[in-house]
Coordinates of N, CA and C in Angstrom, one line a residue:
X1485 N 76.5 75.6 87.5 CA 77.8 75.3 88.1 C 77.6 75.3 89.6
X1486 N 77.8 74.1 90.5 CA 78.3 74.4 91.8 C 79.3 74.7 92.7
X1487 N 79.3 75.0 93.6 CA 80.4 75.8 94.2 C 81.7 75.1 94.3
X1488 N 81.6 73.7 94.3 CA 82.2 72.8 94.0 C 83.5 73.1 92.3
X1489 N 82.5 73.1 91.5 CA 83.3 73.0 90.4 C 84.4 73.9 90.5
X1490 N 84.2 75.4 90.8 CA 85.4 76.4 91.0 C 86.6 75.5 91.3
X1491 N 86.5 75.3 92.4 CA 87.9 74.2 93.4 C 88.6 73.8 92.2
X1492 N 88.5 73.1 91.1 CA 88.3 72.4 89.6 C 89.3 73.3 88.8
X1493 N 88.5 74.8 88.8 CA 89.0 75.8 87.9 C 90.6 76.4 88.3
X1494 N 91.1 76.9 87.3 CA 92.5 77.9 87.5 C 92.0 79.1 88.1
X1495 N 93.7 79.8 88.8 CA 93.4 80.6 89.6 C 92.4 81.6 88.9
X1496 N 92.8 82.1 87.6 CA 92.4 83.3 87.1 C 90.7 83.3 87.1
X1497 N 90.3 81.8 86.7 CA 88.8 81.1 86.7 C 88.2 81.4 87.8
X1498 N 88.9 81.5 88.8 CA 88.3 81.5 89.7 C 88.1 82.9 90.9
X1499 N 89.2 83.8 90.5 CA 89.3 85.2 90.5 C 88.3 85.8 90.0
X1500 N 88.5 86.0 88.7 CA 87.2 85.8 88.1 C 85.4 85.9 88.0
X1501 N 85.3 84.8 88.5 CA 84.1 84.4 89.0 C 83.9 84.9 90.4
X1502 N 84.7 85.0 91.5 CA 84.3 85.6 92.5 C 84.5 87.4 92.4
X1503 N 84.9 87.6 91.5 CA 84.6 89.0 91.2 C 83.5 89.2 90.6
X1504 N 83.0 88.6 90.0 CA 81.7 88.5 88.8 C 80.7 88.6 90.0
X1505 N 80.8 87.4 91.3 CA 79.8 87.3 92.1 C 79.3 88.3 92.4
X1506 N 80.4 89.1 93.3 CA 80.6 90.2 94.0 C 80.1 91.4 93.3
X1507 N 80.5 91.4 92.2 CA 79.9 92.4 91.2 C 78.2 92.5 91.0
X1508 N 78.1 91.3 90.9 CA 76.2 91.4 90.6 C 75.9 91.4 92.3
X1509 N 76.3 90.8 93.5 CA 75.4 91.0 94.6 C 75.5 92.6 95.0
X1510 N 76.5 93.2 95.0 CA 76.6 94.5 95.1 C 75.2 95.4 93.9
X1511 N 75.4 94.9 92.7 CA 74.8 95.9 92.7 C 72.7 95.0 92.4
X1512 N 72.7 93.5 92.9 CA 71.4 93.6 93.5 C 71.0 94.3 94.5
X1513 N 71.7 94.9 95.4 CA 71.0 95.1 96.9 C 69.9 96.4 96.6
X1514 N 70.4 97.0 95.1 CA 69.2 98.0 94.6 C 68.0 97.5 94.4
X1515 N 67.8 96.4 94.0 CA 66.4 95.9 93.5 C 65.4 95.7 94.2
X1516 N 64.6 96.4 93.2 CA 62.9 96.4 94.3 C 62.7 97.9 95.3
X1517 N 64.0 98.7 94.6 CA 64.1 99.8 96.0 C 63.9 100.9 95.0
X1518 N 63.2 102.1 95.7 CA 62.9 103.4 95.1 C 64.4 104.5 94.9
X1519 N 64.1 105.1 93.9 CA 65.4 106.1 94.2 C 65.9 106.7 95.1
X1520 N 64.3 107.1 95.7 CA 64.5 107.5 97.3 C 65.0 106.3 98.5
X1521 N 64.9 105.5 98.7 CA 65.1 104.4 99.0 C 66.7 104.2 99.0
X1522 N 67.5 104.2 97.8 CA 68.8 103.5 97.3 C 69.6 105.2 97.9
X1523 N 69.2 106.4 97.8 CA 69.6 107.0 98.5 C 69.6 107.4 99.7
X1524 N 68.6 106.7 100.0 CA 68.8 107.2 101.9 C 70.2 107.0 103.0
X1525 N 70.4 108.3 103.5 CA 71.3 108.2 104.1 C 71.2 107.6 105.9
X1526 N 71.5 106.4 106.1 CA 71.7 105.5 107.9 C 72.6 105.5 108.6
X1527 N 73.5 106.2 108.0 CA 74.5 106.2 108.6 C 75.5 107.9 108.6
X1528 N 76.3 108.2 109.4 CA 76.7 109.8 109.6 C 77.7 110.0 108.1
X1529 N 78.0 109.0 107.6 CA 79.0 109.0 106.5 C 78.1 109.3 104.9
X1530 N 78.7 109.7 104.3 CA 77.6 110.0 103.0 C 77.5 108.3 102.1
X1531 N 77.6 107.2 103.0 CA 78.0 106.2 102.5 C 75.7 105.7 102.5
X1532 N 75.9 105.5 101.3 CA 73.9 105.0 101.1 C 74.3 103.8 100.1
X1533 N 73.7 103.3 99.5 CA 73.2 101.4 98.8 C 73.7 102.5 97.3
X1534 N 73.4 104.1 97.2 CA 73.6 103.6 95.6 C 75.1 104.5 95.5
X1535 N 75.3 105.1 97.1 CA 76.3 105.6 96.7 C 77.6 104.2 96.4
X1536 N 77.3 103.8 97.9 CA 78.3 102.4 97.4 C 78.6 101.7 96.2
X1537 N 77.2 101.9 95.1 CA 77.4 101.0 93.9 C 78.4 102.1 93.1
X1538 N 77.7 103.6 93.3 CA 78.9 104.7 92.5 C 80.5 105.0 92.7
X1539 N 80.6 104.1 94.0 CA 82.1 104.1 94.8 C 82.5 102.9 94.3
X1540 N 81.7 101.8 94.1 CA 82.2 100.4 93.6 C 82.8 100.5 92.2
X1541 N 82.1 101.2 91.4 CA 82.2 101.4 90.2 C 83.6 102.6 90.1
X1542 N 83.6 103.7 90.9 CA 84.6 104.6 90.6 C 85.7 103.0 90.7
X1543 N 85.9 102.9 92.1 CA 87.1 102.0 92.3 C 87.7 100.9 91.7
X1544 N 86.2 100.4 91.0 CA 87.0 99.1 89.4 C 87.6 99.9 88.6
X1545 N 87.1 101.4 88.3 CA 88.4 102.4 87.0 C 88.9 102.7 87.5
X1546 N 89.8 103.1 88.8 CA 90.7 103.1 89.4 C 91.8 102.2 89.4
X1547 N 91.5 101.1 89.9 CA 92.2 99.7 89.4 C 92.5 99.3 88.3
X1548 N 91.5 98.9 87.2 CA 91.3 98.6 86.0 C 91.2 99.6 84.5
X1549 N 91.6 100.9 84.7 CA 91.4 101.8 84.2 C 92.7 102.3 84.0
X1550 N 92.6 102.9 85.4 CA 94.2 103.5 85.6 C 95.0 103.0 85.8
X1551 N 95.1 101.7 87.1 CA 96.3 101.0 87.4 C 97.1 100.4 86.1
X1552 N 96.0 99.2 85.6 CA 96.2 98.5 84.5 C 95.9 99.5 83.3
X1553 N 95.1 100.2 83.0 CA 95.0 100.7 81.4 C 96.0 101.7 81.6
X1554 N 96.2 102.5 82.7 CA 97.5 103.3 82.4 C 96.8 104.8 81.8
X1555 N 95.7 104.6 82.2 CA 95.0 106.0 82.0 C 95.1 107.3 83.3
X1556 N 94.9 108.2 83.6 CA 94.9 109.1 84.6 C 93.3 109.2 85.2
X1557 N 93.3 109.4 86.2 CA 91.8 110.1 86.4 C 91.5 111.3 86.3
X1558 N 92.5 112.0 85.9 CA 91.6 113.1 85.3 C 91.2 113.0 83.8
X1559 N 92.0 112.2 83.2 CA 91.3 111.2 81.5 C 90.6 110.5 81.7
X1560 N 90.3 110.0 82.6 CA 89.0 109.1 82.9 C 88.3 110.1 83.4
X1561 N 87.8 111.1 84.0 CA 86.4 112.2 84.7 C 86.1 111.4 85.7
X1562 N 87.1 111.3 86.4 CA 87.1 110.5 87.7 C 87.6 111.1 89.3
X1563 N 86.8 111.7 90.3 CA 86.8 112.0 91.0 C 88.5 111.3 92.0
X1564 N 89.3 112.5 92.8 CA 90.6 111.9 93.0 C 90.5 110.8 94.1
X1565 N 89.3 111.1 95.3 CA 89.5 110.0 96.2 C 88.2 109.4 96.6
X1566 N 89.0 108.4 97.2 CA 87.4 107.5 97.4 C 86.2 108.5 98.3
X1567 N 86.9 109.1 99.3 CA 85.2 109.4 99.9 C 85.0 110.1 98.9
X1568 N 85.4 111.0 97.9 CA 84.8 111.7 97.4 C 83.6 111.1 96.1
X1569 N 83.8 109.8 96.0 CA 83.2 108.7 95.1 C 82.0 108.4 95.5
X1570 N 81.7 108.4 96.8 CA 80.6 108.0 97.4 C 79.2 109.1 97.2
X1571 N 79.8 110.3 96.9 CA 78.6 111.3 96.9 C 77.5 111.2 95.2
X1572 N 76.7 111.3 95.9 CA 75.5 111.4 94.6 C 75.4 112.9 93.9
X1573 N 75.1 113.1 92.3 CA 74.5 114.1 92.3 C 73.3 114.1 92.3
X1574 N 72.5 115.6 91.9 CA 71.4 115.6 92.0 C 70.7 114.5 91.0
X1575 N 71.3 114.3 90.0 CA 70.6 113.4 88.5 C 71.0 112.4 89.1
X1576 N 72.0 111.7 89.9 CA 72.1 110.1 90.1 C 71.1 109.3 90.6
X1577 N 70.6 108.5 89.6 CA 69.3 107.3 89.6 C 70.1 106.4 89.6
X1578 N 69.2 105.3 90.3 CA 69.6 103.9 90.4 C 70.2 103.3 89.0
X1579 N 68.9 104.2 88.0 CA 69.4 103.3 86.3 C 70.7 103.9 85.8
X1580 N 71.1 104.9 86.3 CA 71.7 105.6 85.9 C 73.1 104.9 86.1
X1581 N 73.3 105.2 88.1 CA 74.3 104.2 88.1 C 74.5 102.5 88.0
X1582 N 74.2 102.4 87.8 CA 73.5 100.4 87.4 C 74.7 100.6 86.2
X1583 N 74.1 101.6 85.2 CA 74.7 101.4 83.6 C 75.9 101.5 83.9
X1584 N 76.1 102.7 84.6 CA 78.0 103.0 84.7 C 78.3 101.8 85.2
X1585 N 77.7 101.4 86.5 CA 78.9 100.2 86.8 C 78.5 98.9 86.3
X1586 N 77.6 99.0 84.9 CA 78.3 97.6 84.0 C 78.9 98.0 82.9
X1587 N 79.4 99.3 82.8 CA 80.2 99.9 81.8 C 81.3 99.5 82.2
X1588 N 81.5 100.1 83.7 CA 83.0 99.9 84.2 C 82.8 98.3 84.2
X1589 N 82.3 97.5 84.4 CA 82.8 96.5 84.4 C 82.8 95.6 82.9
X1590 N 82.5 95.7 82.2 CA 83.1 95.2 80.9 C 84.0 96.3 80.7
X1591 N 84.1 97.4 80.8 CA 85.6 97.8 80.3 C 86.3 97.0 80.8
X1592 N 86.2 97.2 82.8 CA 87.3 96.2 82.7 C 87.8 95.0 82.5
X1593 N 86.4 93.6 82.0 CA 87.0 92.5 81.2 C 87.3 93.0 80.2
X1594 N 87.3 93.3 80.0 CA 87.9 94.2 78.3 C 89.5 94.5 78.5
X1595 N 90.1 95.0 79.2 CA 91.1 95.5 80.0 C 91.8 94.0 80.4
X1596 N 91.3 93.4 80.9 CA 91.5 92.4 81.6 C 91.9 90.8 80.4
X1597 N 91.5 91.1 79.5 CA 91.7 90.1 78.3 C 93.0 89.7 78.0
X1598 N 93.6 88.9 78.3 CA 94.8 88.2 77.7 C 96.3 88.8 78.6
X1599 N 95.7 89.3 79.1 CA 96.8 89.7 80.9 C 97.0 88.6 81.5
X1600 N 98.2 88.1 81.4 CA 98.0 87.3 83.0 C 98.3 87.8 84.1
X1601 N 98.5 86.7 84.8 CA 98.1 87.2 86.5 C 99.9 87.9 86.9
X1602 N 100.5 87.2 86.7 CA 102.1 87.7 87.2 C 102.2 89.1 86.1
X1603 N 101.7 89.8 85.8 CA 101.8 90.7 84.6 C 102.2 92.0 85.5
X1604 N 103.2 92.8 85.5 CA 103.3 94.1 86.3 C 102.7 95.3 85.9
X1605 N 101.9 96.0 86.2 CA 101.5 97.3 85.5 C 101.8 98.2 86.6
X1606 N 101.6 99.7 86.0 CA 102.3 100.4 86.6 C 101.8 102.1 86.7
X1607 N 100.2 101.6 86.3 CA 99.7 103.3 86.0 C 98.7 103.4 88.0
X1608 N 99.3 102.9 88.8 CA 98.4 103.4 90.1 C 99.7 104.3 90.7
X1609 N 99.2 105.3 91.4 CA 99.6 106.5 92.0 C 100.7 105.6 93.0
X1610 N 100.2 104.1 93.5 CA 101.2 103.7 95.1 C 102.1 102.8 94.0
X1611 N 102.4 102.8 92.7 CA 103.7 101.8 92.0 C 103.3 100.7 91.8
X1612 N 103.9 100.1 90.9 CA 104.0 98.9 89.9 C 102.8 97.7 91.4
X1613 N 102.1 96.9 90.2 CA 101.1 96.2 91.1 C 101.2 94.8 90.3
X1614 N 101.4 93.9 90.4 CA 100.7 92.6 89.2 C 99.3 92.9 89.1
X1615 N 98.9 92.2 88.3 CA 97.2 92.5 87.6 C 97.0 91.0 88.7
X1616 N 97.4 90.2 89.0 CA 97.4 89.3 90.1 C 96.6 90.0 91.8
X1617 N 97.5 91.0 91.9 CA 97.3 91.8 93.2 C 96.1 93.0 92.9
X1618 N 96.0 93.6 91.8 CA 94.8 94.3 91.2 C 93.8 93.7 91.2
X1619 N 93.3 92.3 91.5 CA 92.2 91.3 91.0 C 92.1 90.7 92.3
X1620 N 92.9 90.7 93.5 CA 92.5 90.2 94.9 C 91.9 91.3 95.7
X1621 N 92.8 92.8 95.3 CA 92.4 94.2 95.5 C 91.1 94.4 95.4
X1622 N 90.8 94.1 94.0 CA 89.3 94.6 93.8 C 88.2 93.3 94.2
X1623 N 88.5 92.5 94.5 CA 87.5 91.1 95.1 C 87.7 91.9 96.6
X1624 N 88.8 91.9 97.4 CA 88.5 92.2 98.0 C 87.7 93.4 98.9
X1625 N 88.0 94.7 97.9 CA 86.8 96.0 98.1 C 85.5 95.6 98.0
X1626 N 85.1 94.6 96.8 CA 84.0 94.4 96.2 C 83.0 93.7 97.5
X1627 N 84.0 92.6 98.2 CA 83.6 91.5 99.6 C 83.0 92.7 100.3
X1628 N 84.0 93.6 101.0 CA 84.2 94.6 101.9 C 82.3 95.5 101.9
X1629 N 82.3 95.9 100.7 CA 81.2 97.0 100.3 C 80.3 96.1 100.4
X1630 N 80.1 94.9 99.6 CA 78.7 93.7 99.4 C 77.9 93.6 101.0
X1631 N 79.1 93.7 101.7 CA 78.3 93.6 103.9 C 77.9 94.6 104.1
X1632 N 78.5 95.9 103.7 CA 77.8 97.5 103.9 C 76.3 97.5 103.3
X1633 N 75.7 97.0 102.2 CA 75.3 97.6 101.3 C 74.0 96.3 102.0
X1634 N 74.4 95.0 102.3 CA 73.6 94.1 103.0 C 73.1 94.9 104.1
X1635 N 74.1 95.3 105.0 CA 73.2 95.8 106.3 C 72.3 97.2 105.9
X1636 N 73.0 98.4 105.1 CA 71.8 99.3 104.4 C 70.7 98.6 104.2
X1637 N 70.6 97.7 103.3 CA 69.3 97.0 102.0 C 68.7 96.7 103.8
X1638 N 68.9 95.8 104.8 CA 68.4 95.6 105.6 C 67.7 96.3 106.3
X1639 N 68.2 97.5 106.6 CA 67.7 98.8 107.7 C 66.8 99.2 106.2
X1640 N 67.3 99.2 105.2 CA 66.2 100.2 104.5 C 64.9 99.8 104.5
X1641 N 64.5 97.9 104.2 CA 63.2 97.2 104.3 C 62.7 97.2 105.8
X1642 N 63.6 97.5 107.1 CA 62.9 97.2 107.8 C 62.3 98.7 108.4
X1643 N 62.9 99.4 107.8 CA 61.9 100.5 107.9 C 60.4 101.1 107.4

């Protein structure tokens, strides 16, 4: 498909797919890198290439989990705020988090199945959201993190 055809597609097609994007370039910027590597910290923030993929992933079940599934994070074993998302434990491997965040993300097409876009839901902490506004939300964290994780992957080869 060319970039072209999207223009073609409906909104949700096309939401969608630029979430899908965003979803796999985020979490390529791992590949080809050591564990040591995907954790190194460049910056004063505990923000590293795999913590971002573990913050990416917290924040799709935050949206997609809770907002829309209407679950809690403490029923999901989900850490309350974002910085605290970013931290690694000692066992966090690249394979490790890879899996979770393609778990979280087929849960959330899973979640996401037969919703439309004007649909109100109502399990996020800030009130009622459309699954419309949950899906520009999370493209847009996804955009946001994919430039962080680019300039890491960058500083980490050229070291």
């Amino acid at each position: 498909m060319s970039p072209f055809d999207v223009l073609l597609d409906d909104e949700r097609t096309q939401l969608e797919a630029f979430i899908e994007d965003y979803r796999t370039a985020v979490e390529h910027t791992l590949d080809g890198l050591t564990d040591e590597q995907a954790r190194r910290r460049l910056v004063p923030s505990a923000t590293t290439l795999l913590g971002l993929l573990k913050h990416v992933t917290w924040m799709q079940r935050v949206w997609f989990e809770e907002c829309i599934g209407g679950r809690s994070r403490r029923e999901l074993g989900l850490v309350n705020n974002p910085e605290e998302s970013f931290h690694l434990a000692d066992d966090d491997t690249a394979a490790g988090v890879r899996q979770a965040h393609r778990l979280a993300c087929a849960t959330a097409r899973e979640i996401m199945t037969g919703l439309p876009l004007d649909a109100v839901v109502t399990g996020h902490r800030g009130g009622p959201r459309t699954v419309r506004w949950v899906c520009l939300q999370v493209l847009r964290e996804l955009a946001h993190h994919c430039g962080h994780a680019d300039i890491l992957r960058e500083q980490i080869l050229a070291g």
